[in-house]
CSV table of C-alpha atoms in Angstrom, one decimal:
chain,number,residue,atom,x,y,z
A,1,UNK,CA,22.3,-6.8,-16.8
A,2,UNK,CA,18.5,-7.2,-18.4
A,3,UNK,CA,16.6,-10.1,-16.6
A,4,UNK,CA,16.0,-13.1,-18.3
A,5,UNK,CA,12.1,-13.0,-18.0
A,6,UNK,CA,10.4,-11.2,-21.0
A,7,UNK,CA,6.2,-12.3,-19.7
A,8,UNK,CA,5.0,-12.0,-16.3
A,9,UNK,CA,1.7,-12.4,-15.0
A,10,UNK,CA,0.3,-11.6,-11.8
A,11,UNK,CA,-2.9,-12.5,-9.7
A,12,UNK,CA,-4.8,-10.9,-7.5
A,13,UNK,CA,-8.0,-11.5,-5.6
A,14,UNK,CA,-9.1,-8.2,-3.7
A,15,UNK,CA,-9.5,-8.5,-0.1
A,16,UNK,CA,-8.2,-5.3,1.3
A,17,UNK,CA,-9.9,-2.7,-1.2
A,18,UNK,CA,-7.5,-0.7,-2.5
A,19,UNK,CA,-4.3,-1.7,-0.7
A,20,UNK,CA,-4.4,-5.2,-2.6
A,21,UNK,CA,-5.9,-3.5,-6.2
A,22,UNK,CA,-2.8,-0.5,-5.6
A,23,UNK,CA,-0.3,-2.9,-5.1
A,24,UNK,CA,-0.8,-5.4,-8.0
A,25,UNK,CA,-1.4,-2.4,-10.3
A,26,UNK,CA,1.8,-0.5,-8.9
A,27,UNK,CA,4.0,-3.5,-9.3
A,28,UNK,CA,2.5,-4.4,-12.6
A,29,UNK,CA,2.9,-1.3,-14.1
A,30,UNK,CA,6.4,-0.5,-12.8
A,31,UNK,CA,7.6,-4.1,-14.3
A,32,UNK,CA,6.3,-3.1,-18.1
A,33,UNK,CA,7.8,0.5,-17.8
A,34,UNK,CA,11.3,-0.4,-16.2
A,35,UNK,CA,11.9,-3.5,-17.1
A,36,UNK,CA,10.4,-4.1,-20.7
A,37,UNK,CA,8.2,-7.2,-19.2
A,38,UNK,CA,5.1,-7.8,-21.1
A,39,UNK,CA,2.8,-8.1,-17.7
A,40,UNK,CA,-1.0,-9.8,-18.0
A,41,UNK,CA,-2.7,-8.5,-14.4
A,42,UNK,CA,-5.6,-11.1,-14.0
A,43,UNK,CA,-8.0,-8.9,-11.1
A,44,UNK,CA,-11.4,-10.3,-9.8
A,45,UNK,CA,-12.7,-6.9,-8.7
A,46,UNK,CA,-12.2,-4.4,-12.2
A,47,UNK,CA,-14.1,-1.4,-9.7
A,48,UNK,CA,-11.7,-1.1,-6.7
A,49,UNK,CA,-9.0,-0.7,-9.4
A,50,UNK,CA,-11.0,1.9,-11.0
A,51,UNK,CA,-11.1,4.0,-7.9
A,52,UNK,CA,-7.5,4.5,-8.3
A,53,UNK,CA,-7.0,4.1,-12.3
A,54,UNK,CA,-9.8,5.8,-13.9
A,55,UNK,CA,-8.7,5.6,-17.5
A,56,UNK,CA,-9.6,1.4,-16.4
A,57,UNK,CA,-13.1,0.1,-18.2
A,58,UNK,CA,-15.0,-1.7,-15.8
A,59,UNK,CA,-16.5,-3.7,-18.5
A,60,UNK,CA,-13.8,-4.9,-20.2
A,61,UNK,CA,-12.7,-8.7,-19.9
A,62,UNK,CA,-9.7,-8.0,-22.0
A,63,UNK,CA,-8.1,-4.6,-21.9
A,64,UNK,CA,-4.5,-2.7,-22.1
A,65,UNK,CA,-3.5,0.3,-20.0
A,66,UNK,CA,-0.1,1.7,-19.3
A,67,UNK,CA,1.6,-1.0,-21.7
A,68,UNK,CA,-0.5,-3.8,-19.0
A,69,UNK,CA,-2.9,-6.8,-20.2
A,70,UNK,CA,-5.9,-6.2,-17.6
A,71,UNK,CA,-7.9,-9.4,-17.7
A,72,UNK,CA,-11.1,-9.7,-15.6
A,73,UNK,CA,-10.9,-12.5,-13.3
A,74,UNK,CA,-14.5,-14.3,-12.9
A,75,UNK,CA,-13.9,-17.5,-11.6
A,76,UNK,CA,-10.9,-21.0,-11.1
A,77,UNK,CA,-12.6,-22.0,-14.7
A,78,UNK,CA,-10.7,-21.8,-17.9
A,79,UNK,CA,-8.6,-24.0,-20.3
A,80,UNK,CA,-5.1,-23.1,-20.5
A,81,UNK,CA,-2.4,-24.6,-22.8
A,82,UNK,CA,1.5,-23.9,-22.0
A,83,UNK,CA,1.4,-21.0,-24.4
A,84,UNK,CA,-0.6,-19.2,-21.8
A,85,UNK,CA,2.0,-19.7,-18.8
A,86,UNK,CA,4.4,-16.1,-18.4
A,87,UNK,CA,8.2,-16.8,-17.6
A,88,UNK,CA,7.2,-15.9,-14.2
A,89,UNK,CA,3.8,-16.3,-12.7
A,90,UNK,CA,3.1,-14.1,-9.3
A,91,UNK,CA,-0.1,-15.2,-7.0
A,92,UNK,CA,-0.7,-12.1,-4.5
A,93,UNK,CA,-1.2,-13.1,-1.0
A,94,UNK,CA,-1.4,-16.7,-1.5
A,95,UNK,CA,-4.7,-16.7,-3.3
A,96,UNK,CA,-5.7,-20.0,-5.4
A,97,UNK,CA,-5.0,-19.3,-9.1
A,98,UNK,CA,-7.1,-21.5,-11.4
A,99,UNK,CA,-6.2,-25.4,-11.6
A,100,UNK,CA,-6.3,-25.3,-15.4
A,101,UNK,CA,-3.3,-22.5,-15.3
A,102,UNK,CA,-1.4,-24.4,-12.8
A,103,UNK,CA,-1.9,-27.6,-15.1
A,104,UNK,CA,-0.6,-25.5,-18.0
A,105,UNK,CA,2.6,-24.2,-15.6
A,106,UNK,CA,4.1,-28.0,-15.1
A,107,UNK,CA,3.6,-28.5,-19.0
A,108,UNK,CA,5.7,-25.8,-20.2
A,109,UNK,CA,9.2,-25.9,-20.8
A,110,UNK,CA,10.9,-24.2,-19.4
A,111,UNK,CA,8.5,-24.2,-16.5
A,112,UNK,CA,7.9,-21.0,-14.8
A,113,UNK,CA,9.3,-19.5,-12.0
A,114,UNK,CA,6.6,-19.4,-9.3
A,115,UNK,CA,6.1,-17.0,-6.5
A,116,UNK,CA,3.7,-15.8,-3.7
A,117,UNK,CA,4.1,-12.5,-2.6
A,118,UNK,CA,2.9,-12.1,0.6
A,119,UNK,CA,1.7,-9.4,2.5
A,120,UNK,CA,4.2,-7.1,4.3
A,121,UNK,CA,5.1,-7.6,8.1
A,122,UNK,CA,7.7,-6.2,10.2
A,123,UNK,CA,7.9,-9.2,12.0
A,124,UNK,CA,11.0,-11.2,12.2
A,125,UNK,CA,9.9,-14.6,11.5
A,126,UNK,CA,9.5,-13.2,7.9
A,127,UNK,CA,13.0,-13.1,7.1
A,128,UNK,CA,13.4,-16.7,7.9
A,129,UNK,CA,10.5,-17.2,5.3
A,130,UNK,CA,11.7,-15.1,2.6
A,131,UNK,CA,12.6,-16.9,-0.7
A,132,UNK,CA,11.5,-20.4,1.2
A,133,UNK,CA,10.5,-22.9,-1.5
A,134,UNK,CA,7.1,-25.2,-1.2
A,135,UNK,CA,6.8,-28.0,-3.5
A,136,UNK,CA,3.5,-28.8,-5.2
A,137,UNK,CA,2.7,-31.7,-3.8
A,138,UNK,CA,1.3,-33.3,-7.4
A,139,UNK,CA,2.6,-31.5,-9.8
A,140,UNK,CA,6.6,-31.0,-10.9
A,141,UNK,CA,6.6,-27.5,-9.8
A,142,UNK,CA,7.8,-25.6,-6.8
A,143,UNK,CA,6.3,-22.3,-5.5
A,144,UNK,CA,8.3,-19.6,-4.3
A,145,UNK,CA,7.9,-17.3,-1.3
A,146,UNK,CA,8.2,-13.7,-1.4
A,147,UNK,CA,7.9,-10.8,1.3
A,148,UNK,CA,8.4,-7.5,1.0
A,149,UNK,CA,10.0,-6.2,4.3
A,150,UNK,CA,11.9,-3.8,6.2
A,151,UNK,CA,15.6,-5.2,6.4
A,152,UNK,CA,17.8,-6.8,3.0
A,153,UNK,CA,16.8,-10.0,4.0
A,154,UNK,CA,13.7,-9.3,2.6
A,155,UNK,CA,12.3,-8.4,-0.8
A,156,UNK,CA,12.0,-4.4,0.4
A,157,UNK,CA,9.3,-2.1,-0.6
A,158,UNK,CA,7.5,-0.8,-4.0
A,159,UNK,CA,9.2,2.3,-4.9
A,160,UNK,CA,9.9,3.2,-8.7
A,161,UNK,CA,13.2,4.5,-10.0
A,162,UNK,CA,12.0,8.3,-10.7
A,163,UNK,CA,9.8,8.7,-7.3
A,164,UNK,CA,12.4,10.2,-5.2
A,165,UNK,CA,13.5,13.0,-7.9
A,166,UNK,CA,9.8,13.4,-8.3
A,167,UNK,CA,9.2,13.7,-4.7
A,168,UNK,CA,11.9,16.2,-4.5
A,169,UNK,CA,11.0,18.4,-6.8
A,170,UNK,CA,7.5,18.7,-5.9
A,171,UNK,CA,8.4,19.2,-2.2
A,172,UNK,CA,10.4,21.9,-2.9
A,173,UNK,CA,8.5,24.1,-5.1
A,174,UNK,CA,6.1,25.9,-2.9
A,175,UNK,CA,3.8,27.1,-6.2
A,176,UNK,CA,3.2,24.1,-7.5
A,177,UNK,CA,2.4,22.4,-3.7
A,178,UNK,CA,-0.4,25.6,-3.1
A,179,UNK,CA,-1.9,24.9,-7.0
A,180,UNK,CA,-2.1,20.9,-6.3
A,181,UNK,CA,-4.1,21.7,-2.8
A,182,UNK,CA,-5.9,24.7,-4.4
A,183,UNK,CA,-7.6,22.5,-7.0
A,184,UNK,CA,-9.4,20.7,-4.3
A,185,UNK,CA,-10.6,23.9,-2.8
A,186,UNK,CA,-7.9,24.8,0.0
A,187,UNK,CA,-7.6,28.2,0.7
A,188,UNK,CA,-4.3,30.3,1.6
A,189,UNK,CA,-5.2,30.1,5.1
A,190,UNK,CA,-5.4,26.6,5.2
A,191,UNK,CA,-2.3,26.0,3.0
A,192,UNK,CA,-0.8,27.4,5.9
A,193,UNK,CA,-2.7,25.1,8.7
A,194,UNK,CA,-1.2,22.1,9.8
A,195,UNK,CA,-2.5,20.0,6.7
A,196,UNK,CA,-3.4,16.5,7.0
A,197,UNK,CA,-4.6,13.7,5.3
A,198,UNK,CA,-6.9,11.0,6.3
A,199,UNK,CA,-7.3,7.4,4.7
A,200,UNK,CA,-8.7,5.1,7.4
A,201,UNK,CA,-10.8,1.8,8.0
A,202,UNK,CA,-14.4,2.9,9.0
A,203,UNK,CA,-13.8,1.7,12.8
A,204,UNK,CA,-11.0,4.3,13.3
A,205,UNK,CA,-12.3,6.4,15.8
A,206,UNK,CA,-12.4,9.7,14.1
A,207,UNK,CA,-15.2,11.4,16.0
A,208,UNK,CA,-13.0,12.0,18.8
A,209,UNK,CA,-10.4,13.0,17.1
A,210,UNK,CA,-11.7,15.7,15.3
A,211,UNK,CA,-13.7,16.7,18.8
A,212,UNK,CA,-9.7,17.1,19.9
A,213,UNK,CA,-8.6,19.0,16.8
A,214,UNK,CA,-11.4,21.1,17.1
A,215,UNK,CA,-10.9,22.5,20.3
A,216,UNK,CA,-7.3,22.7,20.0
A,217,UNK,CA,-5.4,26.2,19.5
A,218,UNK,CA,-3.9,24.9,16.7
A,219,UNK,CA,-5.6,25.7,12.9
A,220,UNK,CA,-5.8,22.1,11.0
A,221,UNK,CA,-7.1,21.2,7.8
A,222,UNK,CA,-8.0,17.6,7.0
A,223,UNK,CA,-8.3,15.9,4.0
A,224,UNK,CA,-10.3,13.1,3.4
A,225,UNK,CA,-10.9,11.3,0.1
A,226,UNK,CA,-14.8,10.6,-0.7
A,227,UNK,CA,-16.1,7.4,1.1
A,228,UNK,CA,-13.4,7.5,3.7
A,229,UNK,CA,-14.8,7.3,7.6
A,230,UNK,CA,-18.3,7.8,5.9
A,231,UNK,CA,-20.0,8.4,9.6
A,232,UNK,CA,-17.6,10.5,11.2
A,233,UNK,CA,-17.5,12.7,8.1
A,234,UNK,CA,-20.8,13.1,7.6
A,235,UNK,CA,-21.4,13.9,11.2
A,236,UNK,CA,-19.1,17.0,11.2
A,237,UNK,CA,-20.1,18.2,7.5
A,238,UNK,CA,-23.7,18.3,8.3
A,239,UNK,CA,-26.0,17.6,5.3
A,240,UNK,CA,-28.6,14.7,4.4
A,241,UNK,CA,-29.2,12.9,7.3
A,242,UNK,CA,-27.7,9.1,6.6
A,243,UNK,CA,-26.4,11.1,3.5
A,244,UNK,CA,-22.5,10.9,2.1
A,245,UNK,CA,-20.0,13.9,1.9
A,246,UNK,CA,-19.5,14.5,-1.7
A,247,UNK,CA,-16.2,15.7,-3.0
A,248,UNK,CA,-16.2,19.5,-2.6
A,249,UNK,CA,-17.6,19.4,0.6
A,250,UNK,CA,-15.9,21.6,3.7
A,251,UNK,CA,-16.9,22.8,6.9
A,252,UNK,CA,-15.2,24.7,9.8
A,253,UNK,CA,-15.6,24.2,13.4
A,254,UNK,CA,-13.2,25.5,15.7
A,255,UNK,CA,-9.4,24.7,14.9
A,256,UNK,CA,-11.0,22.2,12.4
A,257,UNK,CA,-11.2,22.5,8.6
A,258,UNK,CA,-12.6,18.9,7.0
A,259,UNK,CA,-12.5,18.7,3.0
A,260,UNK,CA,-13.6,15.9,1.2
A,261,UNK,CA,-11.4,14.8,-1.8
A,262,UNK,CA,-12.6,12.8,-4.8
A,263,UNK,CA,-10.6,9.4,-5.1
A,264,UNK,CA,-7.3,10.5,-7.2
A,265,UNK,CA,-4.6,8.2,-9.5
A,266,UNK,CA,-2.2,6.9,-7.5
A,267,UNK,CA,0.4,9.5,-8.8
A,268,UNK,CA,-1.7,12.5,-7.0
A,269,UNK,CA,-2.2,10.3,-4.1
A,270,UNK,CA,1.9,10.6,-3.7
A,271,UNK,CA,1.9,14.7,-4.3
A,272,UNK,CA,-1.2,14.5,-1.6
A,273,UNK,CA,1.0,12.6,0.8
A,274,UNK,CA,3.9,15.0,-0.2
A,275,UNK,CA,1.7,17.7,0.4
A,276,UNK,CA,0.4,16.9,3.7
A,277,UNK,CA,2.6,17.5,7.7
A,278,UNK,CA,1.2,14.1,8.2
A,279,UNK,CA,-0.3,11.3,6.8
A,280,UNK,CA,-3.3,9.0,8.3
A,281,UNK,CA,-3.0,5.7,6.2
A,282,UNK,CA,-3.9,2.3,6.1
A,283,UNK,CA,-3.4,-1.3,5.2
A,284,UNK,CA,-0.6,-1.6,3.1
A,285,UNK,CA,-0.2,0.4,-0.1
A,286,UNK,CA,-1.2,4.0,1.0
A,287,UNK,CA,1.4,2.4,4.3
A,288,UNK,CA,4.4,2.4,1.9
A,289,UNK,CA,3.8,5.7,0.2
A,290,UNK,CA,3.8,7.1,3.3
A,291,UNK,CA,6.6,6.1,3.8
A,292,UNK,CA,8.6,7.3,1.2
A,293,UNK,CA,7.0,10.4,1.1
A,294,UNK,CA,9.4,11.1,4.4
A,295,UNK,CA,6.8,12.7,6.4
A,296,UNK,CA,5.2,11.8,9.5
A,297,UNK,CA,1.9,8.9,9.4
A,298,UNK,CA,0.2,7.0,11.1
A,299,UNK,CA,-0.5,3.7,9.9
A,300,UNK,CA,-4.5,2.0,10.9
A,301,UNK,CA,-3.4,-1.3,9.8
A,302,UNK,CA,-5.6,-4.0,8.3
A,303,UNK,CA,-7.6,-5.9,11.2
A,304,UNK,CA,-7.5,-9.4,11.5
A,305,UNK,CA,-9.1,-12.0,14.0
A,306,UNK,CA,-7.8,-12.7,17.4
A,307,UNK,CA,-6.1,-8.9,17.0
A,308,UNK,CA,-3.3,-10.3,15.1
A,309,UNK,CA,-3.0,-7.1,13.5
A,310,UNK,CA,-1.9,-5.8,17.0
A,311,UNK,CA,1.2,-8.0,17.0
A,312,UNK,CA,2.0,-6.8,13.2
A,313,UNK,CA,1.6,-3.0,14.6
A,314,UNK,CA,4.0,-3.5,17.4
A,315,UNK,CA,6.5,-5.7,15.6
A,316,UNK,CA,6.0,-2.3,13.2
A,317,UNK,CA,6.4,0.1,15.9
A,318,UNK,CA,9.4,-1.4,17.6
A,319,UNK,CA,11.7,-0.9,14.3
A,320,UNK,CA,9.9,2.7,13.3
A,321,UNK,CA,9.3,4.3,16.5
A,322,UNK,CA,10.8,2.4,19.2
A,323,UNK,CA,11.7,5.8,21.8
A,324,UNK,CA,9.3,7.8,20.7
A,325,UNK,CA,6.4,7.4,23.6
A,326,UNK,CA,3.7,9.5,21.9
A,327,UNK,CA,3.6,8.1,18.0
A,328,UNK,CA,3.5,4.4,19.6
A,329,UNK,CA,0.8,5.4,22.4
A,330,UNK,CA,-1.3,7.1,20.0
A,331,UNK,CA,-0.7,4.5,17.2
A,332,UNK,CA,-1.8,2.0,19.1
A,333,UNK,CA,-5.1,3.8,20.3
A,334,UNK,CA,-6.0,4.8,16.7
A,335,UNK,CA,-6.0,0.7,15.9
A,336,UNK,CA,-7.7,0.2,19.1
A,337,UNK,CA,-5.0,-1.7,21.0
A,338,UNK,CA,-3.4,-0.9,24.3
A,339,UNK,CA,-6.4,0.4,25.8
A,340,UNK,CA,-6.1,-0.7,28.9
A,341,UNK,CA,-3.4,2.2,29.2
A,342,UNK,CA,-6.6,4.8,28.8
A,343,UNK,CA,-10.0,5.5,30.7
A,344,UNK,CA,-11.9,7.0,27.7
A,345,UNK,CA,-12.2,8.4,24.0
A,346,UNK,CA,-11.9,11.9,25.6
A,347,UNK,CA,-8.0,10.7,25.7
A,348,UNK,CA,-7.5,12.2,22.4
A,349,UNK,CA,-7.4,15.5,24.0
A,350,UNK,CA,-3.8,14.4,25.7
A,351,UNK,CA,-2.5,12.1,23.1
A,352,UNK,CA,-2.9,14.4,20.3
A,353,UNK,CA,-1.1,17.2,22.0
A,354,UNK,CA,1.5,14.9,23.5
A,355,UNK,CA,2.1,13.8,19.7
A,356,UNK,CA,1.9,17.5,18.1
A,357,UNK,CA,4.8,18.0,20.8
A,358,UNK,CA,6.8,15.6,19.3
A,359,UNK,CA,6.5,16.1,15.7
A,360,UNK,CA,9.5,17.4,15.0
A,361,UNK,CA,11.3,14.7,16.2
A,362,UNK,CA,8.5,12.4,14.0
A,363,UNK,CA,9.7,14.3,10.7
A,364,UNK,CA,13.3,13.6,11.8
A,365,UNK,CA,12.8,9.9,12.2
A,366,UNK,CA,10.7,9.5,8.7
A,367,UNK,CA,13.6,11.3,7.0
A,368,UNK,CA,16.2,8.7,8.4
A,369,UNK,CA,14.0,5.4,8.3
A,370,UNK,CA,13.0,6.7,4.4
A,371,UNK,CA,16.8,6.8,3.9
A,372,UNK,CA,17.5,3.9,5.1
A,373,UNK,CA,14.7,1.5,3.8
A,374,UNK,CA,16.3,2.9,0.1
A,375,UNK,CA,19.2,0.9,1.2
A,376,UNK,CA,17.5,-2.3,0.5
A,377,UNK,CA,16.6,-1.9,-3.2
A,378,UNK,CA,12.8,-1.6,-4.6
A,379,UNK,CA,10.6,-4.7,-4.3
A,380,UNK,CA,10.5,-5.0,-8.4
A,381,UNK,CA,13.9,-5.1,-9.2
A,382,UNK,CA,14.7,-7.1,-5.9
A,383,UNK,CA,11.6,-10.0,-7.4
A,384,UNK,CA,13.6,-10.1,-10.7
A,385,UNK,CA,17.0,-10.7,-9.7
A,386,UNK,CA,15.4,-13.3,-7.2
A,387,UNK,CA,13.3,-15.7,-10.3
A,388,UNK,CA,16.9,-15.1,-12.5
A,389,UNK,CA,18.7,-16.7,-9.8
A,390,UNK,CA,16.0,-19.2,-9.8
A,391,UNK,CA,15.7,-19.8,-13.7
A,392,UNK,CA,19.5,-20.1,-13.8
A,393,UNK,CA,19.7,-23.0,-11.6
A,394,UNK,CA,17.4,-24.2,-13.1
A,395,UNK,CA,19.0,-23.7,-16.6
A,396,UNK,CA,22.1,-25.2,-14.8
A,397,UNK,CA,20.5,-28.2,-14.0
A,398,UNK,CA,18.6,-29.0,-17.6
A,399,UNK,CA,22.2,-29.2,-19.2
């Protein structure tokens, strides 16, 4: 059955970089191209999004890519009429959309359906929250929330309809795997390291980390797009003192091979994920493709005051990884909680071992929890089915 909505706009204020940017432009994009929705993206920050959709002019206030209205988002002024107002209007992570737009929303008839989608948390308060309505408290209109989650009494994950054939196919062809790494400059002797890939908040602790990798007996290559862990990279490469690792860049030490990527579409991010034994990501969009690439990750979550974010990881934890003593331990040291278990940042050289040992029971558990989060539908489809339900009632109750 087609959904009833033919406009949708979205908005999005970029806090987190390129987790907030990806997401927005994901979901956009995926709701033009599978569900025939004309989608207007209104983004305050046009070079974060960039980054990760080059073909994107960062000087445009108006522009279409991918069958998407980009509009630049300057500022809560603007006149709207109730022309302007999609069938469904999406605010990302609670941010304030401008007062004129909201004016135009409880003028049009039909008014639209109203969501926040919120930011994605394993906890389970949020399935208690899911779908709960909040009425405007001028204005006839009534806001929506929506969470993304890990269970069907949430809105589930991003995921389009032709990743997991794609993801298939790319895993299992071996030539086209070694082409995609050798374009970066990865040899045949590190296609055949442990490969992994690093996207990480600057305050991960890297350093010691890659003093652990490279004194280990086993060969790594690491993978790091430009601009990511700026210090730690730097430090290892060599080069310009206070200088930046440009993409190209490599260096060897030990066990240790560090390459540094250029920033890459979104669809090679996913072959890079699919590439890679495991997976260093953060904050939430890079979080999700990791986890449908079915391979093993660790996730440096977004921090947040009063270690907040330390609750989230746990509450994360407890579903992904609940009996498996080394992923949680060294998860929770990469994000700088549970600390008080270790003496000092030479403990790398016994948690990454420890969690080497266990990878094979990692890739085991990323294979079953990617099966089963496909169980609760993609986030897209799952937010369209939700505002027809809502548009019907309120059809219902018009007549």
């Amino acid at each position: 059955m087609r959904n009833q909505a033919s406009t949708l706009t979205i908005f999005c204020k970029v806090v987190d970089n390129y987790g907030d940017a990806g997401i927005c432009w994901r979901l956009a994009r995926q709701l033009h191209q599978e569900h025939g929705i004309a989608v207007t993206l209104w983004i305050d920050d046009l070079q974060t999004l960039q980054r990760i959709c080059p073909d994107l002019a960062t000087n445009a206030d108006v522009q279409q890519l991918a069958g998407v209205t980009v509009r630049h988002w300057r500022d809560q002024a603007g006149d709207f009429s109730a022309g302007d107002v999609a069938d469904i209007v999406i605010e990302f992570f609670a941010c304030d959309i401008p007062p004129g737009y909201i004016a135009a929303m409880a003028e049009r008839n039909p008014r639209p359906v109203w969501l926040n989608l919120e930011g994605l948390s394993a906890e389970e308060w949020v399935e208690g929250c899911h779908a709960l309505p909040s009425m405007h408290p001028r204005l006839p209109l009534t806001k929506y929330f929506f969470f993304p989650g890990f269970t069907s009494k949430t809105g589930g994950l991003l995921r389009e309809s032709a990743l997991e054939e794609q993801r298939r196919q790319f895993q299992a062809d071996q030539p086209a795997k070694a082409a995609f790494l050798a374009q970066f400059g990865v040899t045949p002797a590190e296609m055949a390291s442990l490969k992994v890939s690093l996207f990480c908040y600057p305050h991960a602790p890297v350093a010691a980390l890659f003093e652990a990798w490279q004194g280990g007996g086993t060969a790594i290559t690491c993978l790091v797009p430009e601009g990511v862990a700026v210090a730690a990279i730097q430090a290892f490469i060599g080069g310009d003192a206070g200088g930046e690792a440009k993409p190209g860049a490599a260096r060897t030490r030990g066990a240790l091979t560090v390459r540094v990527l250029p920033f890459v579409a979104q669809p090679d991010y996913d072959k890079l994920l699919w590439a890679c034994d495991l997976n260093f990501v953060r904050g939430e969009d890079s979080f999700v493709r990791a986890q449908w690439a079915g391979m093993p990750f660790i996730w440096h979550i977004y921090p947040q005051d009063e270690n907040l974010h330390h609750k989230k990881l746990r509450a994360f934890l407890q579903r992904y990884s609940a009996d498996i003593g080394s992923l949680n331990a060294f998860s929770l040291r990469w994000n700088g909680a549970g600390a008080e278990n270790v003496n000092a940042p030479d403990d790398w050289s016994a948690l990454w071992p420890s969690l080497q040992a266990d990878m094979p029971k990692i890739a085991c558990r990323a294979t079953e929890w990617h099966q089963e989060m496909l169980t609760n539908g993609d986030l897209a489809s799952n937010l369209l089915k939700f505002a027809d339900s809502l548009r019907s009632v309120t059809t219902e109750n018009s007549v």
